[in-house]
Tab-separated table of C-alpha atoms and ligand atoms in Angstrom:
chain	number	residue	atom	x	y	z
D	1	MET	CA	0.000	0.000	0.000
D	2	LEU	CA	1.465	3.393	-0.965
D	3	SER	CA	1.472	6.074	1.724
D	4	TYR	CA	-0.392	9.302	1.004
D	5	LYS	CA	2.957	11.048	0.380
D	6	GLU	CA	4.127	8.387	-2.056
D	7	HIS	CA	0.790	8.477	-3.850
D	8	LYS	CA	0.926	12.279	-4.085
D	9	ALA	CA	4.475	12.097	-5.466
D	10	LEU	CA	3.289	9.562	-8.048
D	11	LYS	CA	0.394	11.800	-9.055
D	12	ASP	CA	2.663	14.852	-9.327
D	13	ARG	CA	5.054	12.913	-11.539
D	14	PHE	CA	2.121	11.803	-13.678
D	15	GLU	CA	0.835	15.355	-14.087
D	16	THR	CA	4.249	16.860	-14.773
D	17	GLN	CA	4.930	14.182	-17.316
D	18	LEU	CA	1.627	14.723	-19.056
D	19	ARG	CA	2.369	18.408	-19.303
D	20	VAL	CA	5.619	17.914	-21.170
D	21	ALA	CA	5.300	14.716	-23.171
D	22	MET	CA	3.358	14.023	-26.343
D	23	ASN	CA	4.810	10.682	-27.268
D	24	LYS	CA	3.367	7.556	-25.648
D	25	THR	CA	6.629	6.216	-24.296
D	26	ASP	CA	7.861	9.652	-23.193
D	27	PHE	CA	4.480	10.132	-21.657
D	28	MET	CA	4.935	7.071	-19.471
D	29	THR	CA	8.589	7.570	-18.581
D	30	GLY	CA	8.750	9.139	-15.195
D	31	TRP	CA	5.150	8.366	-14.390
D	32	LEU	CA	5.526	4.832	-13.126
D	33	PRO	CA	7.304	4.817	-9.780
D	34	LYS	CA	10.839	3.446	-10.039
D	35	SER	CA	9.957	0.845	-7.456
D	36	ALA	CA	7.023	-0.531	-9.428
D	37	THR	CA	7.433	-4.281	-9.471
D	38	PRO	CA	5.644	-6.546	-11.884
D	39	GLY	CA	5.319	-9.185	-9.216
D	40	ALA	CA	1.666	-10.029	-9.070
D	41	SER	CA	-0.932	-11.730	-11.174
D	42	ALA	CA	-4.201	-9.866	-11.468
D	43	GLU	CA	-7.607	-10.273	-13.050
D	44	HIS	CA	-10.412	-7.820	-13.819
D	45	PHE	CA	-13.705	-7.496	-15.671
D	46	ALA	CA	-14.824	-4.468	-17.690
D	47	PRO	CA	-18.117	-4.011	-19.523
D	48	SER	CA	-18.563	-3.390	-23.212
D	49	ASN	CA	-20.101	-0.023	-24.068
D	50	ILE	CA	-22.333	1.356	-26.826
D	51	ALA	CA	-21.899	4.998	-27.755
D	52	LEU	CA	-25.078	7.073	-28.130
D	53	CYS	CA	-22.925	9.987	-29.278
D	54	LYS	CA	-19.960	8.524	-31.150
D	55	TYR	CA	-16.255	9.114	-30.857
D	56	TRP	CA	-15.242	9.553	-34.482
D	57	GLY	CA	-11.949	11.200	-35.413
D	58	LYS	CA	-8.789	11.994	-33.482
D	59	ARG	CA	-6.963	15.232	-32.993
D	60	ASP	CA	-3.928	13.196	-31.862
D	61	THR	CA	-3.449	9.649	-33.113
D	62	GLU	CA	-0.545	8.867	-30.769
D	63	LEU	CA	-2.464	9.577	-27.570
D	64	ASN	CA	-5.949	8.754	-28.942
D	65	LEU	CA	-7.264	12.246	-28.274
D	66	PRO	CA	-10.708	12.739	-29.837
D	67	VAL	CA	-12.056	15.556	-31.972
D	68	ASN	CA	-15.336	15.405	-30.044
D	69	GLY	CA	-16.772	14.335	-26.716
D	70	SER	CA	-18.857	11.156	-26.641
D	71	LEU	CA	-21.439	9.479	-24.436
D	72	SER	CA	-22.096	5.786	-23.984
D	73	VAL	CA	-23.981	3.263	-21.949
D	74	SER	CA	-22.130	0.273	-20.536
D	75	LEU	CA	-23.543	-3.179	-21.092
D	76	ASP	CA	-23.616	-4.440	-17.519
D	77	HIS	CA	-22.445	-8.084	-17.476
D	78	LEU	CA	-21.421	-8.243	-21.143
D	79	GLY	CA	-17.727	-7.537	-21.536
D	80	SER	CA	-14.220	-8.879	-21.051
D	81	ARG	CA	-12.436	-10.610	-18.201
D	82	THR	CA	-8.667	-10.268	-18.475
D	83	ARG	CA	-5.958	-11.953	-16.428
D	84	VAL	CA	-2.273	-10.965	-16.513
D	85	GLU	CA	0.539	-13.113	-15.120
D	86	PRO	CA	4.258	-12.287	-15.188
D	87	ILE	CA	6.073	-15.106	-17.011
D	88	ASP	CA	9.655	-16.078	-17.855
D	89	GLY	CA	10.609	-15.658	-21.483
D	90	GLU	CA	11.048	-12.898	-23.979
D	91	THR	CA	7.625	-12.444	-25.502
D	92	ASP	CA	4.126	-12.025	-24.170
D	93	SER	CA	1.771	-14.924	-24.536
D	94	VAL	CA	-1.625	-13.572	-25.552
D	95	TRP	CA	-4.784	-15.682	-25.372
D	96	LEU	CA	-8.244	-14.740	-26.560
D	97	ASN	CA	-11.293	-16.864	-25.785
D	98	GLY	CA	-9.146	-19.942	-25.178
D	99	THR	CA	-6.944	-19.600	-28.270
D	100	GLN	CA	-3.324	-18.466	-28.216
D	101	GLN	CA	-2.848	-15.552	-30.619
D	102	ARG	CA	0.116	-15.480	-32.987
D	103	PRO	CA	2.644	-12.873	-31.747
D	104	ASP	CA	2.419	-11.128	-35.143
D	105	SER	CA	-1.389	-10.971	-35.093
D	106	ARG	CA	-2.999	-7.527	-34.893
D	107	PHE	CA	-4.550	-8.362	-31.530
D	108	ALA	CA	-1.342	-9.644	-29.874
D	109	LYS	CA	0.664	-6.711	-31.226
D	110	ARG	CA	-1.797	-4.157	-29.837
D	111	VAL	CA	-1.877	-5.880	-26.447
D	112	SER	CA	1.938	-6.081	-26.213
D	113	ALA	CA	2.366	-2.458	-27.328
D	114	PHE	CA	-0.037	-1.422	-24.587
D	115	ILE	CA	1.786	-3.465	-21.936
D	116	ASP	CA	5.021	-1.772	-23.067
D	117	LEU	CA	3.612	1.430	-21.573
D	118	PHE	CA	3.580	-0.202	-18.146
D	119	ARG	CA	6.922	-1.962	-18.292
D	120	ILE	CA	9.211	0.916	-19.090
D	121	TYR	CA	11.347	0.071	-16.053
D	122	HIS	CA	11.082	-3.662	-16.643
D	123	PRO	CA	11.401	-3.968	-20.409
D	124	GLU	CA	12.372	-7.607	-20.127
D	125	GLN	CA	9.300	-8.691	-18.162
D	126	ALA	CA	6.897	-10.729	-20.284
D	127	PHE	CA	3.279	-11.451	-19.415
D	128	ARG	CA	0.710	-14.055	-20.183
D	129	VAL	CA	-2.517	-12.205	-20.968
D	130	THR	CA	-5.745	-14.173	-21.039
D	131	THR	CA	-8.926	-12.479	-22.189
D	132	GLU	CA	-12.370	-14.027	-22.226
D	133	ASN	CA	-15.218	-12.108	-23.831
D	134	ASN	CA	-18.741	-13.089	-22.836
D	135	ILE	CA	-20.253	-10.895	-25.529
D	136	PRO	CA	-22.105	-13.297	-27.809
D	137	THR	CA	-19.993	-13.553	-30.964
D	138	ALA	CA	-23.213	-13.447	-32.896
D	139	ALA	CA	-23.860	-9.917	-31.611
D	140	GLY	CA	-20.845	-8.760	-33.591
D	141	LEU	CA	-19.889	-6.276	-30.876
D	142	ALA	CA	-16.381	-4.878	-30.826
D	143	SER	CA	-14.619	-5.963	-27.650
D	144	SER	CA	-11.511	-3.786	-27.814
D	145	ALA	CA	-13.097	-1.262	-25.435
D	146	SER	CA	-13.882	-3.773	-22.681
D	147	GLY	CA	-10.648	-5.681	-23.368
D	148	PHE	CA	-8.354	-2.671	-22.950
D	149	ALA	CA	-10.309	-1.411	-19.939
D	150	ALA	CA	-9.997	-4.794	-18.187
D	151	LEU	CA	-6.321	-5.022	-19.155
D	152	THR	CA	-5.656	-1.530	-17.758
D	153	LYS	CA	-7.179	-2.471	-14.404
D	154	ALA	CA	-5.258	-5.741	-14.324
D	155	MET	CA	-1.912	-4.040	-15.146
D	156	ASN	CA	-2.592	-1.419	-12.481
D	157	ASP	CA	-2.884	-4.235	-9.933
D	158	ALA	CA	0.007	-6.245	-11.352
D	159	PHE	CA	2.359	-3.256	-10.945
D	160	LYS	CA	0.632	-2.117	-7.728
D	161	LEU	CA	0.218	1.376	-9.134
D	162	GLU	CA	-2.987	2.295	-7.321
D	163	LEU	CA	-4.098	4.697	-10.032
D	164	SER	CA	-7.339	6.601	-9.569
D	165	ASP	CA	-10.339	5.929	-11.837
D	166	THR	CA	-9.480	9.052	-13.830
D	167	GLU	CA	-5.877	7.943	-14.314
D	168	LEU	CA	-7.080	4.473	-15.301
D	169	SER	CA	-9.393	6.065	-17.849
D	170	VAL	CA	-6.474	8.089	-19.293
D	171	MET	CA	-4.409	4.899	-19.505
D	172	ALA	CA	-7.179	2.819	-21.092
D	173	ARG	CA	-7.679	5.572	-23.686
D	174	MET	CA	-4.103	5.002	-24.838
D	175	GLY	CA	-4.981	1.370	-25.647
D	176	SER	CA	-8.207	2.189	-27.462
D	177	GLY	CA	-10.133	5.447	-27.248
D	178	SER	CA	-13.520	3.906	-26.490
D	179	ALA	CA	-11.903	1.824	-23.696
D	180	CYS	CA	-11.728	4.925	-21.482
D	181	ARG	CA	-15.538	4.716	-21.176
D	182	SER	CA	-15.545	0.999	-20.292
D	183	LEU	CA	-13.996	1.728	-16.891
D	184	PHE	CA	-17.468	2.643	-15.637
D	185	ASP	CA	-21.009	1.285	-15.488
D	186	GLY	CA	-24.150	3.062	-16.643
D	187	PHE	CA	-24.073	6.256	-18.687
D	188	VAL	CA	-20.538	7.480	-19.260
D	189	GLU	CA	-19.279	10.693	-20.832
D	190	TRP	CA	-15.824	10.977	-22.363
D	191	GLN	CA	-14.802	14.600	-22.067
D	192	MET	CA	-12.749	15.379	-25.137
D	193	GLY	CA	-10.440	17.776	-23.308
D	194	VAL	CA	-8.391	20.479	-24.968
D	195	ARG	CA	-4.888	19.929	-23.616
D	196	GLU	CA	-2.210	18.649	-25.950
D	197	ASP	CA	-1.041	16.158	-23.359
D	198	GLY	CA	-4.515	14.638	-22.972
D	199	MET	CA	-4.567	15.069	-19.218
D	200	ASP	CA	-8.150	16.366	-19.403
D	201	SER	CA	-9.380	13.727	-21.883
D	202	TYR	CA	-10.974	10.958	-19.862
D	203	ALA	CA	-14.354	9.467	-19.071
D	204	LEU	CA	-16.644	10.068	-16.125
D	205	PRO	CA	-19.793	8.197	-15.124
D	206	LEU	CA	-23.044	10.204	-15.136
D	207	GLU	CA	-25.052	10.181	-11.937
D	208	GLN	CA	-28.372	9.408	-13.594
D	209	CYS	CA	-29.665	5.939	-14.199
D	210	TRP	CA	-32.559	4.763	-16.372
D	211	PRO	CA	-34.264	1.606	-15.109
D	212	GLY	CA	-36.070	-0.128	-17.954
D	213	LEU	CA	-33.792	1.146	-20.707
D	214	CYS	CA	-33.047	-1.734	-23.090
D	215	VAL	CA	-30.298	-2.316	-25.627
D	216	GLY	CA	-30.997	-5.095	-28.133
D	217	LEU	CA	-28.188	-6.608	-30.156
D	218	ILE	CA	-29.075	-7.639	-33.708
D	219	HIS	CA	-26.718	-9.900	-35.519
D	220	VAL	CA	-26.155	-9.159	-39.182
D	221	ASP	CA	-22.575	-10.274	-39.785
D	222	GLU	CA	-19.796	-11.316	-37.420
D	223	ASN	CA	-16.906	-11.374	-39.907
D	224	GLU	CA	-13.927	-9.209	-39.028
D	225	LYS	CA	-14.164	-5.862	-40.791
D	226	SER	CA	-11.607	-5.176	-43.490
D	227	VAL	CA	-11.224	-1.580	-42.258
D	228	ASP	CA	-11.326	-1.281	-38.475
D	229	SER	CA	-12.596	1.783	-36.566
D	230	ARG	CA	-9.086	3.125	-36.096
D	231	ALA	CA	-8.315	3.175	-39.813
D	232	GLY	CA	-11.887	4.139	-40.718
D	233	MET	CA	-12.004	7.268	-38.588
D	234	GLN	CA	-8.617	8.383	-39.878
D	235	ARG	CA	-9.635	7.927	-43.502
D	236	THR	CA	-12.872	9.804	-42.899
D	237	LYS	CA	-11.147	12.702	-41.183
D	238	GLU	CA	-8.560	12.981	-43.952
D	239	THR	CA	-10.756	12.571	-47.015
D	240	ALA	CA	-14.430	13.435	-46.310
D	241	HIS	CA	-15.396	17.100	-46.715
D	242	LEU	CA	-18.578	16.199	-44.885
D	243	TYR	CA	-16.466	15.480	-41.801
D	244	GLN	CA	-16.112	19.233	-41.230
D	245	SER	CA	-19.645	19.352	-39.885
D	246	TRP	CA	-19.147	16.360	-37.555
D	247	PRO	CA	-17.574	18.062	-34.498
D	248	MET	CA	-20.410	20.607	-34.327
D	249	GLN	CA	-23.093	17.981	-34.708
D	250	ALA	CA	-21.468	15.755	-32.074
D	251	ALA	CA	-21.272	18.646	-29.587
D	252	ALA	CA	-24.950	19.480	-30.131
D	253	ASP	CA	-25.955	15.801	-29.857
D	254	LEU	CA	-23.987	15.372	-26.660
D	255	SER	CA	-25.854	18.143	-24.920
D	256	LYS	CA	-29.231	16.916	-26.225
D	257	LEU	CA	-28.424	13.453	-24.856
D	258	GLN	CA	-27.529	14.928	-21.474
D	259	GLN	CA	-30.906	16.657	-21.505
D	260	ALA	CA	-32.716	13.459	-22.587
D	261	ILE	CA	-31.084	11.533	-19.743
D	262	ALA	CA	-31.787	14.246	-17.160
D	263	GLU	CA	-35.458	14.440	-18.219
D	264	ARG	CA	-35.765	10.735	-19.009
D	265	ASP	CA	-37.112	11.638	-22.424
D	266	PHE	CA	-36.845	8.426	-24.432
D	267	ALA	CA	-37.968	9.856	-27.785
D	268	LEU	CA	-35.220	12.472	-27.523
D	269	LEU	CA	-32.592	9.925	-26.460
D	270	GLY	CA	-33.473	7.498	-29.250
D	271	SER	CA	-33.799	10.059	-32.025
D	272	VAL	CA	-30.531	11.828	-31.156
D	273	ALA	CA	-28.622	8.536	-30.866
D	274	GLU	CA	-29.996	7.275	-34.192
D	275	GLN	CA	-29.293	10.525	-36.034
D	276	ASN	CA	-25.810	10.701	-34.529
D	277	ALA	CA	-24.992	7.186	-35.744
D	278	LEU	CA	-26.377	7.851	-39.231
D	279	SER	CA	-24.449	11.129	-39.452
D	280	MET	CA	-21.244	9.299	-38.544
D	281	HIS	CA	-21.986	6.748	-41.272
D	282	ALA	CA	-22.703	9.569	-43.736
D	283	THR	CA	-19.169	10.889	-43.163
D	284	MET	CA	-17.784	7.378	-43.732
D	285	ILE	CA	-19.678	6.969	-46.986
D	286	ALA	CA	-18.408	10.386	-48.105
D	287	SER	CA	-14.763	9.425	-47.546
D	288	TRP	CA	-12.428	8.120	-50.236
D	289	PRO	CA	-12.145	5.260	-50.935
D	290	PRO	CA	-15.698	5.092	-49.599
D	291	LEU	CA	-16.438	3.214	-46.416
D	292	LEU	CA	-19.786	1.470	-46.329
D	293	TYR	CA	-20.117	-0.926	-43.409
D	294	TRP	CA	-23.761	-1.714	-44.101
D	295	GLN	CA	-24.932	-5.041	-45.492
D	296	PRO	CA	-28.289	-5.450	-47.234
D	297	ASP	CA	-29.577	-6.931	-43.942
D	298	SER	CA	-28.499	-3.782	-42.051
D	299	VAL	CA	-30.606	-1.639	-44.383
D	300	ALA	CA	-33.525	-4.077	-44.156
D	301	ALA	CA	-33.386	-3.824	-40.339
D	302	MET	CA	-33.316	0.000	-40.501
D	303	GLN	CA	-36.343	0.054	-42.767
D	304	LYS	CA	-38.179	-2.352	-40.497
D	305	ILE	CA	-37.432	-0.125	-37.487
D	306	TRP	CA	-38.631	3.001	-39.309
D	307	LYS	CA	-41.850	1.221	-40.332
D	308	LEU	CA	-42.494	-0.046	-36.788
D	309	ARG	CA	-41.829	3.434	-35.431
D	310	ALA	CA	-44.267	4.963	-37.913
D	311	GLU	CA	-46.818	2.445	-36.569
D	312	GLY	CA	-46.262	3.703	-33.032
D	313	LEU	CA	-43.495	1.512	-31.542
D	314	ALA	CA	-40.925	3.577	-29.633
D	315	LEU	CA	-37.895	1.886	-31.157
D	316	TYR	CA	-34.608	3.430	-32.341
D	317	PHE	CA	-31.185	2.119	-33.272
D	318	THR	CA	-27.534	2.969	-33.223
D	319	MET	CA	-24.602	1.283	-34.937
D	320	ASP	CA	-20.820	1.468	-34.841
D	321	ALA	CA	-18.266	0.911	-37.599
D	322	GLY	CA	-19.831	-2.362	-38.662
D	323	PRO	CA	-23.043	-3.812	-40.098
D	324	ASN	CA	-24.738	-4.724	-36.797
D	325	LEU	CA	-27.546	-2.632	-35.311
D	326	LYS	CA	-28.096	-2.026	-31.619
D	327	LEU	CA	-31.753	-1.408	-30.819
D	328	LEU	CA	-32.818	1.120	-28.203
D	329	PHE	CA	-36.194	0.744	-26.503
D	330	GLU	CA	-37.811	0.677	-23.074
D	331	ASP	CA	-38.949	-2.277	-21.020
D	332	ALA	CA	-42.619	-1.514	-21.744
D	333	SER	CA	-41.977	-2.259	-25.454
D	334	ARG	CA	-39.759	-5.277	-24.876
D	335	GLY	CA	-42.393	-7.907	-25.757
D	336	ALA	CA	-43.341	-6.120	-28.982
D	337	VAL	CA	-39.705	-5.656	-30.010
D	338	GLU	CA	-38.779	-9.286	-29.257
D	339	ALA	CA	-41.762	-10.467	-31.305
D	340	GLN	CA	-40.426	-8.510	-34.296
D	341	PHE	CA	-36.794	-9.547	-33.802
D	342	PRO	CA	-36.769	-13.178	-32.591
D	343	GLY	CA	-33.577	-14.243	-30.832
D	344	LEU	CA	-32.653	-10.664	-29.938
D	345	GLU	CA	-30.020	-10.441	-27.158
D	346	VAL	CA	-31.391	-7.822	-24.729
D	347	VAL	CA	-29.395	-6.026	-22.034
D	348	GLN	CA	-30.948	-3.759	-19.394
D	349	PRO	CA	-27.959	-1.771	-18.129
D	350	PHE	CA	-29.901	-0.327	-15.159
D	351	GLY	CA	-32.199	-3.272	-14.429
D	352	ILE	CA	-35.971	-3.104	-14.692
Y	1	DP6	C1	-17.465	3.775	-34.004
Y	1	DP6	O1	-12.103	3.096	-29.749
Y	1	DP6	O2	-12.080	1.295	-31.509
Y	1	DP6	O3	-17.172	2.478	-32.018
Y	1	DP6	O4	-9.191	4.674	-30.375
Y	1	DP6	O5	-8.489	3.827	-32.604
Y	1	DP6	O6	-8.898	2.202	-30.742
Y	1	DP6	P1	-9.276	3.536	-31.368
Y	1	DP6	O7	-10.796	3.423	-31.869
Y	1	DP6	P2	-12.049	2.744	-31.188
Y	1	DP6	O8	-13.234	3.490	-31.977
Y	1	DP6	C2	-14.575	3.306	-31.644
Y	1	DP6	C3	-15.417	4.010	-32.656
Y	1	DP6	C4	-16.888	3.748	-32.575
Y	1	DP6	C5	-17.628	4.841	-31.816
Y	1	DP6	C6	-17.532	4.815	-30.303
Y	1	DP6	O9	-17.422	3.741	-29.689
Y	1	DP6	O10	-17.640	5.913	-29.724
């Protein structure tokens, strides 16, 4: 256990470092206490999250600093459980859902690069990292957010760093931007921040909850995308003229969502989330080469939702950089929605 003085010294080092460093490794050097020992094994869970106002575009690709703030809801028990164990040897051993990943795979490389941030004083220390996702594969949900959030918490314990939730959120952001929101349950806002060092770019949980809010996961296609979110948002920012309007729209949507949550106004929440997602996709389609993540079944599901809504069902959707839709509705409509979408995986992040 660090004393208050030691913890304060660690925090001061962290803040000073953030003020001067822009490069990931520089950023970490001097932050970790020299005495940090990678002695322990550790295991943590973090939930997956669905953004209602999307993070799309970075102002700094090294530190994953966003162009806009975003707001998500965490998916309760659906997420990733990650265990880290110090091991002998030269390379990390990375396992995902029971299968060892090739060291040159995209997943293993991202995990090892992230662990590098923690082992600046112990460059030779390798880890075995075991991640289990309980998100149904069929839901086609990205798990990098929950995976990096769980890994951040596990590394914090393994090195006995005792970072605060805010510091953990800053760290998780360096692994994957959306991971900074998966540190928390319920509604979570990622404040974009304005500082070059990213010290003010982290997520915070909102106080409000919304019993009865439902998220339904529709499966359209579970194949790995040829262009992932990271590459997709970069291409969009660099090539789509339409992207110029995105930061303003996202800022307006974020405040409307805050209002919808404060007033528990479902029509406002659903309509803003759906329009935000479609606007993000419009910028993707307008990029070059064009990025269209939709499959014919995605469009069919959208049209079905619009028809049901016109008939009076309070049902909206959002979607990320992929073909799968996430339905938004309230518990009172659950029976009607499930009848229309048999086999729907439903999560109630705040219970009934
Ligand atoms: C469309 O967090 O996966 O899901 O920071 O490059 O790792 P990196 O990107 P990532 O992007 C997520 C984009 C999104 C929207 C969102 O979750 O806010």
